[in-house]
Each structure stands twice: as C-alpha cells, then as structure tokens.
Tab-separated table of C-alpha atoms in Angstrom:
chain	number	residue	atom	x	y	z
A	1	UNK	CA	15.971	0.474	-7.946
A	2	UNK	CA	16.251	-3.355	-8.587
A	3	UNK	CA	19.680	-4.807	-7.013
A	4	UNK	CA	21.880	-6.529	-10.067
A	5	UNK	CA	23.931	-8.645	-7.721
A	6	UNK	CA	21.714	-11.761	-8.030
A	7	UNK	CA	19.302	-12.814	-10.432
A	8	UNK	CA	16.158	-13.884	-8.099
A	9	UNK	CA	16.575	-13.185	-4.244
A	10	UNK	CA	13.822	-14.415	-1.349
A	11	UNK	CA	12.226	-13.752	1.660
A	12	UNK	CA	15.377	-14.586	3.846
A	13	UNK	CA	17.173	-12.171	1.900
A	14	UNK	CA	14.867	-9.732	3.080
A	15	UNK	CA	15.135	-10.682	6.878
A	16	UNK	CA	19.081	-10.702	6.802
A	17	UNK	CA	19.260	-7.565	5.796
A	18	UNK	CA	20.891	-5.123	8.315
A	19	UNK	CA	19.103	-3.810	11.055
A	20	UNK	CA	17.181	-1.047	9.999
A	21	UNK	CA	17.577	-1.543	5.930
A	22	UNK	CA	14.093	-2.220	4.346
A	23	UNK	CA	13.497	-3.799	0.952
A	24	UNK	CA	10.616	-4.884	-0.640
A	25	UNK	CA	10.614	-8.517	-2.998
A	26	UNK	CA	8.710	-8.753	-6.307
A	27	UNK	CA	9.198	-11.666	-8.171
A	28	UNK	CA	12.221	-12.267	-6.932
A	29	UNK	CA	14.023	-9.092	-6.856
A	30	UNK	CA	14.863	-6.646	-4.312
A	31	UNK	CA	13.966	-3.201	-4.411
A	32	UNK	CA	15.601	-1.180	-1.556
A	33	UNK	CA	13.927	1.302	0.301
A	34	UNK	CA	14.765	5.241	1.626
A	35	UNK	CA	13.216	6.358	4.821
A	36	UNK	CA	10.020	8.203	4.307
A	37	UNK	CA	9.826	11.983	5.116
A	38	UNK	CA	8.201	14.200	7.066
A	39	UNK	CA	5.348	15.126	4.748
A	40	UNK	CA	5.073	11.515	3.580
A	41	UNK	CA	4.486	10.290	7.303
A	42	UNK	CA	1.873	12.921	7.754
A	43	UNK	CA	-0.225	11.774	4.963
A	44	UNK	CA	-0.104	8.252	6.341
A	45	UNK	CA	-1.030	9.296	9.323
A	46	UNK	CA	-3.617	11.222	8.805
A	47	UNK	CA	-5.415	9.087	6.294
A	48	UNK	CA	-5.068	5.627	8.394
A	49	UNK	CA	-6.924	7.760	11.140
A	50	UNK	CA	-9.579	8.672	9.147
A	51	UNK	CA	-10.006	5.018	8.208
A	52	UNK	CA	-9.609	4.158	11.091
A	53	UNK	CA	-12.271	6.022	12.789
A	54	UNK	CA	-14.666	5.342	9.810
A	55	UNK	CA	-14.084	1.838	10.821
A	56	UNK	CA	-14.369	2.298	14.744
A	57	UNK	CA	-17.865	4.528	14.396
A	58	UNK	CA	-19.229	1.455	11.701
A	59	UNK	CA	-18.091	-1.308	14.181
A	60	UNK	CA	-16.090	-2.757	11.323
A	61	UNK	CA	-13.411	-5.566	11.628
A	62	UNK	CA	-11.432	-4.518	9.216
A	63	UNK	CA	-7.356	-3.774	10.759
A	64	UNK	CA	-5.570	-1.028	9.392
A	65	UNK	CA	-1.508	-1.403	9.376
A	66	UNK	CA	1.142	1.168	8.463
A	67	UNK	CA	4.782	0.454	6.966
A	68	UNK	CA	6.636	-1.002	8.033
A	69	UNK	CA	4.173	-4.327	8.084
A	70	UNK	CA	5.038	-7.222	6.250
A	71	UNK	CA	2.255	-8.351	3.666
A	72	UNK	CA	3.048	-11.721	1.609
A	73	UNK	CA	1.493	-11.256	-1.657
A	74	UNK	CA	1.465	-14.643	-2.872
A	75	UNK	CA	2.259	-18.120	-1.445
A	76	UNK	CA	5.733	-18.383	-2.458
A	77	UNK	CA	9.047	-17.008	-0.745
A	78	UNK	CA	9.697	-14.196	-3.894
A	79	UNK	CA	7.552	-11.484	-2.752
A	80	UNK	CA	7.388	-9.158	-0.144
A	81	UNK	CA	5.941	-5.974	0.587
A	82	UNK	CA	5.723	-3.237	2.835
A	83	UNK	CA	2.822	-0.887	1.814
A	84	UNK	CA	2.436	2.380	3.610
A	85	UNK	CA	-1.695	1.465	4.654
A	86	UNK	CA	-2.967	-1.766	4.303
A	87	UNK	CA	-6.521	-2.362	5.022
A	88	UNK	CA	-7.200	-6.024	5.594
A	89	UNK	CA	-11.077	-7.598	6.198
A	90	UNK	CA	-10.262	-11.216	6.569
A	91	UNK	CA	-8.706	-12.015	10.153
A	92	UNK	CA	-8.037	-15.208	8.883
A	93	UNK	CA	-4.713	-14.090	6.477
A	94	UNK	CA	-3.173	-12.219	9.506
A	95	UNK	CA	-0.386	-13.335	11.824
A	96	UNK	CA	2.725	-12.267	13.642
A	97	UNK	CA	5.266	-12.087	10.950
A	98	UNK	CA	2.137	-10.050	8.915
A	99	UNK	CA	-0.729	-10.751	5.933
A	100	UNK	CA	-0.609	-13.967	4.231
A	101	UNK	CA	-2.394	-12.368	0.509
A	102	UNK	CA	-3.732	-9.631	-0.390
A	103	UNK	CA	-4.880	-6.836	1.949
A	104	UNK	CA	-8.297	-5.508	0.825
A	105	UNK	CA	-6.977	-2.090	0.232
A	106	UNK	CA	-3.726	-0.670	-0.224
A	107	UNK	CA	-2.280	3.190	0.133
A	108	UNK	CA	0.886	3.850	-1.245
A	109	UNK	CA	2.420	7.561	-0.635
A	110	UNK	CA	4.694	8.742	-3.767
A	111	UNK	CA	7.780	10.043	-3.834
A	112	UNK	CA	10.603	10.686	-6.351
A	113	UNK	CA	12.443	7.594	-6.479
A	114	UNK	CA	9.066	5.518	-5.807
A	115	UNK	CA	6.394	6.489	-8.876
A	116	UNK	CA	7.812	3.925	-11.682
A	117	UNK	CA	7.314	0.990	-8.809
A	118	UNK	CA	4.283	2.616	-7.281
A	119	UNK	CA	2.440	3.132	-10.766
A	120	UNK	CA	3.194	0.140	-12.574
A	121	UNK	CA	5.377	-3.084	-11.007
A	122	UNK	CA	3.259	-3.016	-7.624
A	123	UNK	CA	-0.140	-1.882	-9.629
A	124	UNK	CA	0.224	-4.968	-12.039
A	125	UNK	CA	1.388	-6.992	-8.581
A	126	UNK	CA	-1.910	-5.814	-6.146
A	127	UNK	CA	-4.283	-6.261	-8.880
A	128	UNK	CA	-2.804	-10.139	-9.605
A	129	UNK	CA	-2.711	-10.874	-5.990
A	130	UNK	CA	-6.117	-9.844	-5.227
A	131	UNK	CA	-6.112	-6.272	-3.764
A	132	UNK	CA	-9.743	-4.949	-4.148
A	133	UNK	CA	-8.465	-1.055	-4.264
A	134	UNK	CA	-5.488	0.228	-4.576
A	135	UNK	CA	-5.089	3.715	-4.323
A	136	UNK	CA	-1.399	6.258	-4.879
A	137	UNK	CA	-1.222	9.179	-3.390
A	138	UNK	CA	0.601	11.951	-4.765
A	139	UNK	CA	2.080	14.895	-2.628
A	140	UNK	CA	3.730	16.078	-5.882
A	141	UNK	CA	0.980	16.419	-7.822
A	142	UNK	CA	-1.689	16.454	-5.049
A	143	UNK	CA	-3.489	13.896	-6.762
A	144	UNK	CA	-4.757	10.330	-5.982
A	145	UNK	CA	-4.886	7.264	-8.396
A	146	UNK	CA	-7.795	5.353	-7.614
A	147	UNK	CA	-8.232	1.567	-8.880
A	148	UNK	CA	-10.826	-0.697	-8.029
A	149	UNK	CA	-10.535	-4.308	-8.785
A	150	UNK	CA	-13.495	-5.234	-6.971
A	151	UNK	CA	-15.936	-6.463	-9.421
A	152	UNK	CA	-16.018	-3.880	-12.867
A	153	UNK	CA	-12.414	-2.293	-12.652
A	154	UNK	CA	-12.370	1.132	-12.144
A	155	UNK	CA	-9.482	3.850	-12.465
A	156	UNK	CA	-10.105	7.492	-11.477
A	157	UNK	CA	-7.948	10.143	-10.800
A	158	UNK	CA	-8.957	13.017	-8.223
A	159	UNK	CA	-7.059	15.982	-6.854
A	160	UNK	CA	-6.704	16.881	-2.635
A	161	UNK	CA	-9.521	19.011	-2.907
A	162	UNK	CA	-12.150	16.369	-4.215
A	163	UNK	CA	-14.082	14.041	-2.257
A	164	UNK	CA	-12.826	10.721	-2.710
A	165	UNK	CA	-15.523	7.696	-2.328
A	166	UNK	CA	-13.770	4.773	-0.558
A	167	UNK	CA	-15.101	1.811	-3.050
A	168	UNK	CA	-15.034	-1.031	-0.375
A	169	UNK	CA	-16.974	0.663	2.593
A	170	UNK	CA	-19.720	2.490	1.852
A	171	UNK	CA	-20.176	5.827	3.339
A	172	UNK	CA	-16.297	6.705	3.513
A	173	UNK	CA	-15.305	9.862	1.877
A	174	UNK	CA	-11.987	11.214	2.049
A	175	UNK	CA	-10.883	14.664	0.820
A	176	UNK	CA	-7.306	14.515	1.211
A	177	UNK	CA	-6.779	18.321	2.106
A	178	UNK	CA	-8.861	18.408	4.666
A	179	UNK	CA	-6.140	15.854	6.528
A	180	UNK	CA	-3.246	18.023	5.764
C-alpha cells in the first residue's frame, strides 16, 4: 500500500528507513514491504537454484540475486526495487549498492497484499525499464504469469505441474512442482 504522507518520496527515503523496514519506490512513491514467509522463501529458493545450476552446467555469466537486492530501474532517484530473483546478463549495470537498469529477468513470488503491485504497477514498470521476462509466481493459485518482452511480446499462463520454457536461455525448463 502506497504511503499518503508525501506526494513523491526518493531513494534516500528508502535508505533512512529503520533498520530492518523495506520499501520499494515507483515513481516516486513508497510501497512498504511485509517479511516474506516460509513457503514464499522456499519457492525462491528453490527456483534461483535451479537457475542457478542451469547457468553453472552452461558456463553462463549471467548472476542470479535474491531480495533483498537493490535494482535501480531507471536513472533517476524515484525508483527502487527489490525483486525476489533477478537474473542479470550484463556485468556492466552491477555494483555494490546493486543493478543500475533492468535485470534480464525478474521472479516475483505472490502473496495477498502483493498481487495488485505484482500484476500491474511493477508489470507496466519491468516492461518500460527493459526487463526481457518477467515472470509471477503464484502459490495461491499454483500458477505462473509468464511475459516476454524480448522481441514479439509474449504472455502465457502455466500451472506447477507444466513445464515452463525459460524464454532467455535456451534449454531451461522449469516445472515448478518438481521444486516444492
């Protein structure tokens, strides 16, 4: 939920919050953020292994990053984000504080108080910014939201028992029971 204390807030909001109160910045306003639970941190787990290997086996240079990990969507100080996997390929946007643009791919892991910002203010966000596939994961539902922005957009949507084909490595499938 969107703070109403200020109209437009920025990254140094974000670092003076209190120790151990996470946020994430989109255009300027703060959305504040509950700690993830159990089943949530499984599913990033699992998954970011899986991609991880896939990447380790391939001899790929991609580096995979879980939440909290600061990614800075756009070159401005109004937005900030902490996605739960972010695959990035280019070495070059990566530094201590985090990713300067858009990772290649981004997971995002559903929950309750999450699915209007997960399915529409950080969709239309990744896809501006440059994400190449973007995928939400639903422990609800059991389903996964697939987009592709790479090239001809793409949406598909597949339950935990189907194999999923990873759209920017090729050879990666992922069927998201198998993890759990």
């Amino acid at each position: 939920m969107a703070l109403a204390q200020r109209l437009t807030y920025t990254i140094d909001d974000i670092y003076a919050l209190p120790d151990g109160q996470r946020a994430e910045l989109i255009d300027g306003q703060m959305y504040m953020m509950a700690p993830p639970n159990a089943r949530h941190q499984d599913i990033i787990f699992s998954l970011s292994r899986k991609i991880a290997d896939y990447i380790d086996i391939n001899k790929g240079s991609c580096k995979i990053y879980l939440a909290p990990y600061a990614v800075f969507l756009n070159a401005d100080d109004k937005n900030y984000v902490e996605p739960d996997i972010s695959v990035i390929c280019d070495k070059s946007k990566l530094e201590d504080k985090g990713c300067n643009g858009a990772p290649d791919w981004i997971v995002e892991v559903i929950s309750p108080s999450t699915q209007r910002m997960d399915y529409s203010i950080k969709l239309f966000k990744y896809r501006t910014a440059g994400v190449r596939e973007y995928w939400i994961v639903n422990p609800i539902t059991k389903t996964v939201q697939i987009y592709s922005f790479d090239g001809e957009e793409d949406s598909s949507q597949f339950s935990f028992d189907d194999e999923i084909s990873v759209h920017i490595f090729d050879g990666l499938t992922i069927k998201m029971s198998d993890l759990l």
